[in-house]
Short mmCIF file of C-alpha atoms and ligand atoms in Angstrom, two decimals:
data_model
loop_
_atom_site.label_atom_id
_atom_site.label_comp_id
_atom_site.label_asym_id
_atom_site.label_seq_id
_atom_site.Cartn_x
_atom_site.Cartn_y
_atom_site.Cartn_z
CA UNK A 75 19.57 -44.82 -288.28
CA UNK A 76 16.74 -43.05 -286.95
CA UNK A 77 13.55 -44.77 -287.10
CA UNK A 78 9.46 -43.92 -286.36
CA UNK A 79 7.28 -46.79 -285.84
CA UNK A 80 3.42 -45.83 -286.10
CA UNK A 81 1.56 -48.47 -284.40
CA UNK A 82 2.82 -49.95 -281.54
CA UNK A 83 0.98 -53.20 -281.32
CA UNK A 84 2.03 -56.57 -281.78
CA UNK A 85 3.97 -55.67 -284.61
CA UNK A 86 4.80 -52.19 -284.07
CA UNK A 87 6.40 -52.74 -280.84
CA UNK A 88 8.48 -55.86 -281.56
CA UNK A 89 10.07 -54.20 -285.02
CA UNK A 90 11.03 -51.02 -282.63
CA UNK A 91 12.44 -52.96 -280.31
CA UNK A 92 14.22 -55.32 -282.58
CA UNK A 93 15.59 -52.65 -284.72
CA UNK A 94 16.51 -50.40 -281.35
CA UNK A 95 18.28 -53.44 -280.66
CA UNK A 96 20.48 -53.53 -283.69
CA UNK A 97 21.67 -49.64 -282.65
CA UNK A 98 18.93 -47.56 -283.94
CA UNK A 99 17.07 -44.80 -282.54
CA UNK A 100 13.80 -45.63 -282.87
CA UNK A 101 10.38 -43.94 -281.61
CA UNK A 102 6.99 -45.99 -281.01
CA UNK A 103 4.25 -43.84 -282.02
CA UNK A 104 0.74 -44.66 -280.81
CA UNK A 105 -3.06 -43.42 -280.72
CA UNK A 106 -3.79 -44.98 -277.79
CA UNK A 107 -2.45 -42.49 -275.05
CA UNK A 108 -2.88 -45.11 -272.12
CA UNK A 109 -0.46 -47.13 -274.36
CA UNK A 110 2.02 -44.80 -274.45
CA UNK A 111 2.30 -43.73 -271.02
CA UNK A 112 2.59 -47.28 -269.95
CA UNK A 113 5.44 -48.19 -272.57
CA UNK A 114 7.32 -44.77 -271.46
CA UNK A 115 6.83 -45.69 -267.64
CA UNK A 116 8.38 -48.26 -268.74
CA UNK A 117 5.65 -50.82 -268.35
CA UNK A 118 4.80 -53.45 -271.57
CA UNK A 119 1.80 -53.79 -272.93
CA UNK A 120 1.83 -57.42 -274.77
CA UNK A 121 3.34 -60.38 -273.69
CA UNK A 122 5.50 -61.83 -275.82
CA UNK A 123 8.37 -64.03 -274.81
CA UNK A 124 11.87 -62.63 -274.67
CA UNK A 125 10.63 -59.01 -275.65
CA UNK A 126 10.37 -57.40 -272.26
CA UNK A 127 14.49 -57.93 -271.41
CA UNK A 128 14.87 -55.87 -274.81
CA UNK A 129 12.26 -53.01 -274.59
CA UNK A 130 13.78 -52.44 -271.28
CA UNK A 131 17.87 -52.66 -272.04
CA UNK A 132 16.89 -50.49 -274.98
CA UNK A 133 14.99 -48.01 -273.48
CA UNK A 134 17.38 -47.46 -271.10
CA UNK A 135 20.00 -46.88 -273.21
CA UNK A 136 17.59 -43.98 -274.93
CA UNK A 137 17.29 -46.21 -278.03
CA UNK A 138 13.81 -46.90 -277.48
CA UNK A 139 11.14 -43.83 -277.36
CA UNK A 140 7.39 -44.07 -277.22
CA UNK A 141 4.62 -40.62 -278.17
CA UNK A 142 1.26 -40.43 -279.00
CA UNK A 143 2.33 -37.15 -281.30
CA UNK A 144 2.88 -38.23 -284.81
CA UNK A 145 4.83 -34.98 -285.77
CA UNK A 146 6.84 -35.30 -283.06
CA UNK A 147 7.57 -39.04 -283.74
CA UNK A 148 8.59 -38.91 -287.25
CA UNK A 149 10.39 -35.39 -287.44
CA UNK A 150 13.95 -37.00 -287.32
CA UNK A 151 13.05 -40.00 -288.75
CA UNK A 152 14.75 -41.19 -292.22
CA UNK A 153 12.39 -44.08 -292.44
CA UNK A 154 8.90 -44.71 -290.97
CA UNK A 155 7.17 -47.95 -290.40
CA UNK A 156 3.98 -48.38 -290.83
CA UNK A 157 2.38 -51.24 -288.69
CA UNK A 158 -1.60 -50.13 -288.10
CA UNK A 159 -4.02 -52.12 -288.25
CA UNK A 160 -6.26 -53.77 -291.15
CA UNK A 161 -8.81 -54.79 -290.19
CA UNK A 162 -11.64 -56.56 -292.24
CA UNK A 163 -14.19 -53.48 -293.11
CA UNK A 164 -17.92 -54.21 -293.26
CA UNK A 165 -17.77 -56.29 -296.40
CA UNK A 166 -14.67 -58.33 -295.35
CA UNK A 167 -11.96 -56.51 -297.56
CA UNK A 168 -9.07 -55.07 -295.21
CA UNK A 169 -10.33 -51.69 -293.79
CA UNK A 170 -7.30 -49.58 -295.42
CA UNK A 171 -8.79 -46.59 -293.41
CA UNK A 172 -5.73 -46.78 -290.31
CA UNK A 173 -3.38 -47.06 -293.25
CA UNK A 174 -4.73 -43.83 -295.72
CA UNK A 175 -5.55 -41.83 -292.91
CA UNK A 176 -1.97 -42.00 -291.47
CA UNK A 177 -0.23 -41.51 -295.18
CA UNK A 178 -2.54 -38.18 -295.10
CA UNK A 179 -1.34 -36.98 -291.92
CA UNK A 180 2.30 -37.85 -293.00
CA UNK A 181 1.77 -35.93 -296.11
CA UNK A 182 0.91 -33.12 -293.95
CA UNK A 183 4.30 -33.40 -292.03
CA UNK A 184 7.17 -34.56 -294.51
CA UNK A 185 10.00 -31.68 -295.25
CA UNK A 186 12.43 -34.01 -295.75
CA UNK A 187 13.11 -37.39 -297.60
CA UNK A 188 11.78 -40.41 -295.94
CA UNK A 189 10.98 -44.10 -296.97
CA UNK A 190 7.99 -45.02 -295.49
CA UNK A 191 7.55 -48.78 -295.03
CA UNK A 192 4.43 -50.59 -295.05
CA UNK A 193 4.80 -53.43 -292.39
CA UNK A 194 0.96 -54.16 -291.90
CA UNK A 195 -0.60 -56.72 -294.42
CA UNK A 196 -2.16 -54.95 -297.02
CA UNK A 197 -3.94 -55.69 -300.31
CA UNK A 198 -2.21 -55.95 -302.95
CA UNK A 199 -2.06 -52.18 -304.79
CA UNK A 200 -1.87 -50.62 -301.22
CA UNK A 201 1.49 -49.00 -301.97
CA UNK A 202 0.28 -47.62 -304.99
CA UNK A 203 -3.28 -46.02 -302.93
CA UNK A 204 -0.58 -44.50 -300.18
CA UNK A 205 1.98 -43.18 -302.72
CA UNK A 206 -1.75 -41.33 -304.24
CA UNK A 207 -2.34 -40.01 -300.95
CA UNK A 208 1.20 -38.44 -299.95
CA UNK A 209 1.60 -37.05 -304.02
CA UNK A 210 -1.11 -34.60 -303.01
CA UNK A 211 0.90 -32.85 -301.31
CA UNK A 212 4.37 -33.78 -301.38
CA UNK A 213 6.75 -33.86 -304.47
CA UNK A 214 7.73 -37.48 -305.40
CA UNK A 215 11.25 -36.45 -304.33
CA UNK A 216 10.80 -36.53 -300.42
CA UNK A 217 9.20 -39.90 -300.10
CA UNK A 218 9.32 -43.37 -301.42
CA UNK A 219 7.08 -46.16 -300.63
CA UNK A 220 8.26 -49.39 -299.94
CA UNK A 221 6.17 -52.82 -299.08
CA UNK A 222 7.59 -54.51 -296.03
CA UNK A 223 5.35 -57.43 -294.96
CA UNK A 224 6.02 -59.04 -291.50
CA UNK A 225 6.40 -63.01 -291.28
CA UNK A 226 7.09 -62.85 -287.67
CA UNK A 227 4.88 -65.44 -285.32
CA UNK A 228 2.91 -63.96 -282.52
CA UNK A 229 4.54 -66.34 -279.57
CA UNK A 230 8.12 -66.64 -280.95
CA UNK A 231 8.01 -62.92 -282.62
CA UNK A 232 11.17 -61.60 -281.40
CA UNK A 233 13.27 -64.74 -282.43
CA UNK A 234 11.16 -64.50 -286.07
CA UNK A 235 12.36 -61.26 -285.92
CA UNK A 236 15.84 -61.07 -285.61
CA UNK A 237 16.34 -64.30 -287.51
CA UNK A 238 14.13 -64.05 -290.00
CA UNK A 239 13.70 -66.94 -292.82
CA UNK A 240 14.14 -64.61 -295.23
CA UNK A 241 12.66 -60.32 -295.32
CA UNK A 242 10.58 -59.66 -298.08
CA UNK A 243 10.93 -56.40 -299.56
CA UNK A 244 8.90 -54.94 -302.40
CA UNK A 245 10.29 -51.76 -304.02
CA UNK A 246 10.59 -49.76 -306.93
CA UNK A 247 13.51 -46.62 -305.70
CA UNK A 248 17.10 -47.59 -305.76
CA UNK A 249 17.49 -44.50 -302.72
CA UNK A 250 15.03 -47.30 -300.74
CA UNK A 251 16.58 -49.86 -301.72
CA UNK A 252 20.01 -48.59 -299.99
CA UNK A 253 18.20 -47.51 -296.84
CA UNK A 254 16.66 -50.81 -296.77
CA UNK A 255 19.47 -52.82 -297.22
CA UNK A 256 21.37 -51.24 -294.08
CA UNK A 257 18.53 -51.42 -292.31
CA UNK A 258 17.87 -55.22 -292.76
CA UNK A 259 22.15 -56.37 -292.70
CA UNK A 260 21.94 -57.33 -289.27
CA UNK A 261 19.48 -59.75 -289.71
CA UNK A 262 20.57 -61.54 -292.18
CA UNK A 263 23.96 -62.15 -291.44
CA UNK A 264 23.55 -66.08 -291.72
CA UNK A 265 22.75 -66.07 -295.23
CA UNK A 266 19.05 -66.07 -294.60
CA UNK A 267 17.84 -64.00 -297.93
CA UNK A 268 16.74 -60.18 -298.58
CA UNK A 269 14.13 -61.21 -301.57
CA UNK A 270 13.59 -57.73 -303.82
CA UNK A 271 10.58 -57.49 -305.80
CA UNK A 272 8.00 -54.97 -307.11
CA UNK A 273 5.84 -53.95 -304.24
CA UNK A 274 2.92 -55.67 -305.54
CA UNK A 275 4.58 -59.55 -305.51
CA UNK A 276 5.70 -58.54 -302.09
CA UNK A 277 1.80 -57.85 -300.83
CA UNK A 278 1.16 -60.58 -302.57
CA UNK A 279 3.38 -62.76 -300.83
CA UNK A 280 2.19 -61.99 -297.55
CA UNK A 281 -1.30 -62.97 -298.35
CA UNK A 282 0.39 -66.49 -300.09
CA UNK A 283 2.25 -67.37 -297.38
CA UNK A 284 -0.49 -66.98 -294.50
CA UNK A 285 -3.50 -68.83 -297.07
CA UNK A 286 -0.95 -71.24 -297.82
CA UNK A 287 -0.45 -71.96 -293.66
CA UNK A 288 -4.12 -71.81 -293.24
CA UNK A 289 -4.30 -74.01 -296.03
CA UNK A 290 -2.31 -77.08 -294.23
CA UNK A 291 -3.85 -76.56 -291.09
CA UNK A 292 -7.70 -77.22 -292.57
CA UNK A 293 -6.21 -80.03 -294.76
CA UNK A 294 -5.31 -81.43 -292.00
CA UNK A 295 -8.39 -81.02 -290.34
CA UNK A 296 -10.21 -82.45 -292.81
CA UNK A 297 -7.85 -85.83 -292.77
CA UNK A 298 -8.09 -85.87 -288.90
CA UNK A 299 -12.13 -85.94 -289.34
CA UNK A 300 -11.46 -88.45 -291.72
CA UNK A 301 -9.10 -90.87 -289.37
CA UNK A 302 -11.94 -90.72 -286.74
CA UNK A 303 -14.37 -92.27 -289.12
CA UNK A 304 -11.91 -94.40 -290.44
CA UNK A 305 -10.28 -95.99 -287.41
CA UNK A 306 -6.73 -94.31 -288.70
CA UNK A 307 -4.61 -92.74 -286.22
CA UNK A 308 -3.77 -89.17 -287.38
CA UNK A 309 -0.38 -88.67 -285.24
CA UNK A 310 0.98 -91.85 -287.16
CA UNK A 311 -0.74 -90.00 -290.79
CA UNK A 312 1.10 -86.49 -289.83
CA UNK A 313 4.65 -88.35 -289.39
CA UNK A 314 4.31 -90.82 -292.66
CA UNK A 315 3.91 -87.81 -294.72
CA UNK A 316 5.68 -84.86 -292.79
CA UNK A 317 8.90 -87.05 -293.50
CA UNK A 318 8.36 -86.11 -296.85
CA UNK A 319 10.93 -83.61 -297.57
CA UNK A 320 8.56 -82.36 -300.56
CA UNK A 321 5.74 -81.49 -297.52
CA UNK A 322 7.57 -81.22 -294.65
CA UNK A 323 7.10 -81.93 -290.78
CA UNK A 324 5.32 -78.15 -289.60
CA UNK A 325 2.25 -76.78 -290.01
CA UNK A 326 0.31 -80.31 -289.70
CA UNK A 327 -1.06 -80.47 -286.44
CA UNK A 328 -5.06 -80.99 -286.46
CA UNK A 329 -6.86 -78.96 -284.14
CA UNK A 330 -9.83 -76.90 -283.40
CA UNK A 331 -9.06 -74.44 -286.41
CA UNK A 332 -6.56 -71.62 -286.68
CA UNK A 333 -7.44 -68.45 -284.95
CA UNK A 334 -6.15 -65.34 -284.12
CA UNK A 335 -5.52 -61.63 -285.58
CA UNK A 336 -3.97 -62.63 -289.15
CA UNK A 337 -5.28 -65.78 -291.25
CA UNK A 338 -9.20 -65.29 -290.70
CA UNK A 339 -8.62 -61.92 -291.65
CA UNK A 340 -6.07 -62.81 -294.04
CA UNK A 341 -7.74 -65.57 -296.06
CA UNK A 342 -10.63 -63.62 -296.34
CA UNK A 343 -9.32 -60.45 -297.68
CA UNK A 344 -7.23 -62.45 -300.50
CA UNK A 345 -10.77 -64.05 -301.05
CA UNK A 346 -12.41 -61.14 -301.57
CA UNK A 347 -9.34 -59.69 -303.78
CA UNK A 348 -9.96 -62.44 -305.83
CA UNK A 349 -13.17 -61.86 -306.22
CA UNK A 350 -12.74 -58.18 -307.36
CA UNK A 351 -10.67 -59.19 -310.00
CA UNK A 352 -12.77 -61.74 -310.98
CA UNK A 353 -11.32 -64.62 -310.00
CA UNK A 354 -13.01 -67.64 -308.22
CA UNK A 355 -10.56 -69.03 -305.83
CA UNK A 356 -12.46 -72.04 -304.56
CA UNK A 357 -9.70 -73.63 -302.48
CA UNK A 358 -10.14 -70.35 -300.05
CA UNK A 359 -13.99 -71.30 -299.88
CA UNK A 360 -13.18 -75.05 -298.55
CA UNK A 361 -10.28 -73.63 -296.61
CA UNK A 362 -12.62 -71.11 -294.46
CA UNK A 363 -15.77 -73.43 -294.49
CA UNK A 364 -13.74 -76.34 -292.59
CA UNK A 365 -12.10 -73.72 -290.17
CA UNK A 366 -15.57 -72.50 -289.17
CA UNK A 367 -16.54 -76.42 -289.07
CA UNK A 368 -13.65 -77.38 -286.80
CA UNK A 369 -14.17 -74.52 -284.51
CA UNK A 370 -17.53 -76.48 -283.56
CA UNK A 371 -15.91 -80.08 -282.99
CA UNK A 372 -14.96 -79.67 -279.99
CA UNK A 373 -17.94 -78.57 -278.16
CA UNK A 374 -19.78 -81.18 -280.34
CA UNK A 375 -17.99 -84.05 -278.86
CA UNK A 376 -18.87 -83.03 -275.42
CA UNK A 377 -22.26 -82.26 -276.32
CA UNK A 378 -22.16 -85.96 -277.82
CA UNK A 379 -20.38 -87.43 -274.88
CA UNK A 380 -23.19 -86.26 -272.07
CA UNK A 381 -25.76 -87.24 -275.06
CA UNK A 382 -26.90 -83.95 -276.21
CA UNK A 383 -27.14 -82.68 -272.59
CA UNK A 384 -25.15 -80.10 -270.86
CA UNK A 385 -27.38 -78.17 -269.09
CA UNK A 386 -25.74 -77.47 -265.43
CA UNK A 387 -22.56 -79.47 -266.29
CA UNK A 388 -19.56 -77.72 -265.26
CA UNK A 389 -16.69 -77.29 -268.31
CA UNK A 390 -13.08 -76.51 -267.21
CA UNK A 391 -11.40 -74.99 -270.28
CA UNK A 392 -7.64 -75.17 -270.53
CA UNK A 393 -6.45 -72.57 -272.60
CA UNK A 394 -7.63 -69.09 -274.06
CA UNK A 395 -5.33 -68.16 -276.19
CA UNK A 396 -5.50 -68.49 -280.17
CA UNK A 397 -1.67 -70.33 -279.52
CA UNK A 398 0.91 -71.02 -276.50
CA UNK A 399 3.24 -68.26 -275.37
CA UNK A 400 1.09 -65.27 -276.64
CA UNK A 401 -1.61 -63.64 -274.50
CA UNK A 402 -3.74 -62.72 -277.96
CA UNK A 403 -7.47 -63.97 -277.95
CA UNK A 404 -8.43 -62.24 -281.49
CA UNK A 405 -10.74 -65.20 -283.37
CA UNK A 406 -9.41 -67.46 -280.67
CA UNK A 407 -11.27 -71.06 -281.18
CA UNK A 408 -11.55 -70.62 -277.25
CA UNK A 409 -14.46 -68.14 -278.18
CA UNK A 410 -16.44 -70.43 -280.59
CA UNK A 411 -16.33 -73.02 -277.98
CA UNK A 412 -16.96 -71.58 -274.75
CA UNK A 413 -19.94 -69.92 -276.80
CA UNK A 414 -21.29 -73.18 -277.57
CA UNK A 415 -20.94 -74.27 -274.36
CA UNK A 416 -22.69 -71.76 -272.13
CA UNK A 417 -25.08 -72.02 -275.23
CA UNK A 418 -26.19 -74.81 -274.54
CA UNK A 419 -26.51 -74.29 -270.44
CA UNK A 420 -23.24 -75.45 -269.28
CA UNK A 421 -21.38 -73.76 -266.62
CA UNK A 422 -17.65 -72.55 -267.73
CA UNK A 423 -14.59 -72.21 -265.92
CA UNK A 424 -11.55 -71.20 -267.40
CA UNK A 425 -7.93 -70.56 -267.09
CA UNK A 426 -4.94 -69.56 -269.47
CA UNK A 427 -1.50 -68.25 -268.48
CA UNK A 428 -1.18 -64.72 -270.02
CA UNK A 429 -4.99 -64.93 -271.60
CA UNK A 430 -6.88 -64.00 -268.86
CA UNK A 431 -7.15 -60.72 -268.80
CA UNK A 432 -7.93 -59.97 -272.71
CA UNK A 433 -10.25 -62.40 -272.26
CA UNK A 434 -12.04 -61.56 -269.69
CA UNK A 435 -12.25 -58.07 -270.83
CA UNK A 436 -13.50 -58.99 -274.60
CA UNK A 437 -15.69 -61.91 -273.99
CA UNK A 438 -19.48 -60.92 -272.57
CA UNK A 439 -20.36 -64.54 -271.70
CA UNK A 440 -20.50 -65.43 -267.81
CA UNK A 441 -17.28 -67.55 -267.40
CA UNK A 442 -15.32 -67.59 -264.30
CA UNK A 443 -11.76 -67.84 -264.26
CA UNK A 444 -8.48 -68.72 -262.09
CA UNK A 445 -5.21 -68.62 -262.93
CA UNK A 446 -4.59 -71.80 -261.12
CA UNK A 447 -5.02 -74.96 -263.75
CA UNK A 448 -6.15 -77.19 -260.87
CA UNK A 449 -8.44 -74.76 -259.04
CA UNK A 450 -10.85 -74.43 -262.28
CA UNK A 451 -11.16 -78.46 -261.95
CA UNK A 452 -13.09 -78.58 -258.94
CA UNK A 453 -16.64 -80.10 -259.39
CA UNK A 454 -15.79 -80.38 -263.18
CA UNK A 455 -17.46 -82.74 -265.66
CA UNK A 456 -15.31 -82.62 -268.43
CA UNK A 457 -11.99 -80.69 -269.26
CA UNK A 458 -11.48 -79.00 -272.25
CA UNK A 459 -8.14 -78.24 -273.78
CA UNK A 460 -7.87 -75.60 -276.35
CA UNK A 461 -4.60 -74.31 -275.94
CA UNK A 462 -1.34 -76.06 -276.03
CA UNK A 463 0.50 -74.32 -273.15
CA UNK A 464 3.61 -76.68 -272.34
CA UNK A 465 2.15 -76.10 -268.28
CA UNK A 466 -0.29 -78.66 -269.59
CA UNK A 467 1.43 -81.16 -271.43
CA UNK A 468 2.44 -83.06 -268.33
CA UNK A 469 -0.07 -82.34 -265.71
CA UNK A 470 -1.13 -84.09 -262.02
CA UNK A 471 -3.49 -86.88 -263.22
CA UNK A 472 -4.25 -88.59 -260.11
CA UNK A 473 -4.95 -84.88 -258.58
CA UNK A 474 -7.16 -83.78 -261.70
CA UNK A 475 -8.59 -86.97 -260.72
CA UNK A 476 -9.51 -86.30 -257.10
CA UNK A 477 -10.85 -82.42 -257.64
CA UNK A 478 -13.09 -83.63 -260.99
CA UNK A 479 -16.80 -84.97 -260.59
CA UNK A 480 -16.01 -87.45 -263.38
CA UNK A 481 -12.57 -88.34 -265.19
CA UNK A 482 -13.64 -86.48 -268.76
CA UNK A 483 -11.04 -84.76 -271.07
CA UNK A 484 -11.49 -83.30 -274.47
CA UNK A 485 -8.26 -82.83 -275.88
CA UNK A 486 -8.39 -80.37 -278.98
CA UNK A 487 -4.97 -80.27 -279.48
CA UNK A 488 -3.51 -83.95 -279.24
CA UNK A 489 -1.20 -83.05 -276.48
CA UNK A 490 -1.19 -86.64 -274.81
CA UNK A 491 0.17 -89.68 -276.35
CA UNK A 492 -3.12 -92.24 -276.39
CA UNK A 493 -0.90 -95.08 -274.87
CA UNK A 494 -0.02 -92.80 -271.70
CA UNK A 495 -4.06 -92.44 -271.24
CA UNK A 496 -5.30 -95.58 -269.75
CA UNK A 497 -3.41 -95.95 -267.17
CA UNK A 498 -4.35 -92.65 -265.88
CA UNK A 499 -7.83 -93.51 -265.82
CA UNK A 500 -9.23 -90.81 -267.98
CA UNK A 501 -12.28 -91.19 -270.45
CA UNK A 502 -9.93 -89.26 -273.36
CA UNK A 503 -11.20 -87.66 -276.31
CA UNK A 504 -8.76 -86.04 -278.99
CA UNK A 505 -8.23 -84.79 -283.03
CA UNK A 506 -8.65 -87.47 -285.46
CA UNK A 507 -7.78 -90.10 -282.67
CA UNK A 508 -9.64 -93.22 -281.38
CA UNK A 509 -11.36 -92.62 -278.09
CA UNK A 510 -9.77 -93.74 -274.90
CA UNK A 511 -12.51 -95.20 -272.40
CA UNK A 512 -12.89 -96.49 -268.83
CA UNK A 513 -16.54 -95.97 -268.90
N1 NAD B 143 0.01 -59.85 -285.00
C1 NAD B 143 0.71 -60.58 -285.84
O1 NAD B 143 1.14 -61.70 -285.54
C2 NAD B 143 1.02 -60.06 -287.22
C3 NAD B 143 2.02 -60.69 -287.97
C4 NAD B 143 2.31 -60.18 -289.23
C5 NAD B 143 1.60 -59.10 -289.72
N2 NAD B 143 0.62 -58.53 -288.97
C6 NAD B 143 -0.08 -57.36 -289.53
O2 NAD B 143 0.47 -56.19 -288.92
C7 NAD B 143 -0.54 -55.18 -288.75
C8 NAD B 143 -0.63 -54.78 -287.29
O3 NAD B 143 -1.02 -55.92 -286.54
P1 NAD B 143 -0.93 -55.97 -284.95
O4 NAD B 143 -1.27 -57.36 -284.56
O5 NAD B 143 0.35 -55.37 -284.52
O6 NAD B 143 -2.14 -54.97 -284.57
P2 NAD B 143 -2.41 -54.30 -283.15
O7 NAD B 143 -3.87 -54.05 -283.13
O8 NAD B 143 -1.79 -55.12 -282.07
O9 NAD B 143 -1.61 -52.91 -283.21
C9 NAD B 143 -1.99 -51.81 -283.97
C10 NAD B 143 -1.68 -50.56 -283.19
O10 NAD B 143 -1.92 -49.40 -284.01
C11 NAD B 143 -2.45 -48.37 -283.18
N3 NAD B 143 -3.10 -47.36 -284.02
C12 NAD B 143 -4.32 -47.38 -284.61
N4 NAD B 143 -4.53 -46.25 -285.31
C13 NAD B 143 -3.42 -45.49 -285.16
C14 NAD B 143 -3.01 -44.23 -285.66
N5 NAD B 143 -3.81 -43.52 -286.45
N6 NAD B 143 -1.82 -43.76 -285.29
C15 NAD B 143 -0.99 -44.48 -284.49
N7 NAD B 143 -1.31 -45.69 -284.00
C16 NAD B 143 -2.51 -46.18 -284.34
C17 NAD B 143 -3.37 -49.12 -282.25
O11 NAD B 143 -3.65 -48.35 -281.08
C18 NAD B 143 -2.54 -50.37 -281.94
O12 NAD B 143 -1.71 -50.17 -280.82
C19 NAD B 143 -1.81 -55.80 -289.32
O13 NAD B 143 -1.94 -55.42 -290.66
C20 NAD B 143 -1.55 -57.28 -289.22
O14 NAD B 143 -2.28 -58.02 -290.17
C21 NAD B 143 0.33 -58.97 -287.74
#
């Protein structure tokens, strides 16, 4: 089938791929020019694990083509993703401008029938505000609008993508339906479901699943807070009731809140949708005031350890990124906290993996970085660790040891095991954990 992709972001560029993959022709179109000649030199523009092999057997094969010229992109195209950005507007509600604007310009191009697919997370009634748009000028006969969210995890987004839990589809045209359903086969060849549904339960669902995620994660925040105070241990907590098949084991790691492009955004646009229809969805409140909480902790505890004092210590940071394997730093808690930090007069070093560079480039604070995980300990006070990278889950002790000013480690994501700790040597600091000393 021939495909157009508009948006070649995250999302955009892992559903081309994955669907160039499965035999289509597909074409990546973009805005962003620089984007576009990179991806047609050949050259990716995200990291994402496992996608690079792809976008390059695919493109050449001549699967796999990339413009910046919309008309171009969609002229052969039976169905046309949409995966643009949403971003929250001035007053918090997604900024459907990327979204309307396009559907204009597509309205503007469309001679023949095409489903257009919205794969960006929209508000619920989106379809309906883009089917508005092309009716102006097109007969209801060459289009049909069809809600496609995208579950996929930024990280381990290919595999999410080609083996989907299930693909969420929200329609109301049988002719969709049938394009859809040939589209999506491949996927789902394990059994793994297609769920149908009006377009505005599938917007819906998006929204659900991601404040239901975000949901966990500050429960368990709010328990791990708790097992501090209480002398609990939360790892022991997390496995008495993950074993519960009616919760489950994922989603209930504490930490130093959830991050990146989709649930701030997310949970605050259903918040606000809420709110315009009058509703008063208080669990959303808690849910976003213990996220902003917990992206504090961390940097309190240090603060705390050197006694309200920081001025001149040097803070290694381990870990940019909002999560492992993804080189994203949208909302990252790594921002929150090295804030705080240099707030408060320390001196930041930092390294990541993939993060660096977007980083680097986003972040106006004076922070110096390496990409060497040991380099950034020299002279240090204290390390932080914000982002689980598996390069850090079994590190050189005795030579973080010997290149630290003092043996200090504030773990924000609980990836020791406390009884491994003391014989290192480390003063050790975690989530909803009793402190390990050798002061
Ligand atoms: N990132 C994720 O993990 C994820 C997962 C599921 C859903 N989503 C949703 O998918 C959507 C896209 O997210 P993303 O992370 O891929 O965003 P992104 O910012 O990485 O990508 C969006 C792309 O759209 C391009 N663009 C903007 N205006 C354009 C236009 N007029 N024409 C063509 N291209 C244009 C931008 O240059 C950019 O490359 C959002 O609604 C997001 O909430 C994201």
């Amino acid at each position: 089938m021939k495909i157009a992709v508009v948006g070649t972001g995250y999302v955009g560029l892992v559903t081309g791929v994955c669907f160039a993959e499965t035999g289509n022709d597909v074409t990546c179109i973009d805005i962003d020019t620089q984007k576009v000649k990179s991806l047609q030199a050949g050259k990716i523009t995200i990291y994402e694990p496992g996608l690079e092999v792809l976008f390059q057997r695919n493109q050449e094969q001549d699967r796999l083509h990339f413009t910046a010229d919309l008309g171009e992109g969609i002229q052969d195209a039976q169905v046309i993703f949409l995966a643009l950005p949403t971003p929250p507007g001035a007053d918090g509600t997604a900024d459907l401008s990327y979204i309307l604007g396009v559907a204009k310009d597509l309205s503007q191009l469309i001679t023949s029938y095409k489903v257009i697919v919205e794969k960006s997370t929209v508000p619920v009634g989106t379809s309906e505000k883009v089917k508005t748009v092309m009716r102006q000028r097109l007969t209801a006969d060459l289009f049909d609008v069809v809600s496609n969210p995208e579950f996929l995890r930024e990280g381990v987004a290919v595999d999410d993508f080609m083996k989907p839990d299930r693909v969420v589809i929200g329609l109301s045209s049988e002719r969709a339906r049938h394009v859809m359903e040939r589209l999506y086969k491949p996927f789902v060849r394990q059994g793994n479901p297609i769920l149908y549904m009006d377009e505005r339960s599938a917007e819906m669902t998006k929204y659900a699943a991601n404040a239901y995620l975000a949901t966990r994660i500050s429960f368990m925040n709010e328990i791990a807070n708790l097992c501090e105070r209480t002398g609990a241990n939360v790892d022991h907590v997390r496995r008495g009731i993950g074993s519960d098949t009616r919760i489950g084991k994922r989603f209930l790691f504490p930490g130093v809140g959830y991050g990146g492009s989709c649930f701030p955004k997310d949970v605050q646009a259903l918040h606000l949708t809420s709110k315009e229809h009058d509703y008063d969805f208080r669990i959303l409140d808690a849910v976003m005031d213990v996220n902003t909480r917990q992206k504090h902790i961390l940097a309190q505890k240090i603060m705390d350890y050197f006694q309200g004092d920081i001025k001149g210590r040097r803070i290694a940071i381990w870990g940019l990124a909002f999560k492992p394997n993804t080189d994203d730093v949208r909302a990252a808690p790594s921002i929150d906290i090295i804030n705080d930090l240099l707030s408060a007069g320390a001196e930041v070093t930092a390294t990541d993996p993939e993060a660096i560079p977007n980083f680097s480039q986003s972040f106006k604070g004076n922070v110096s970085y390496s990409e060497d995980m040991y380099d950034i300990l020299e002279g240090a006070d204290a390390l932080a660790i914000i982002t689980e990278w598996n390069e850090f889950r079994t590190p050189d002790f005795q030579r973080m040891k010997s290149l630290m000013k003092s043996p200090v480690i504030f773990d924000g994501r609980n990836i020791y095991d406390l009884e491994d700790i003391p014989e290192q040597g480390f003063y050790y600091s975690s989530i909803g954990r009793e402190i390990i000393s050798t002061k």
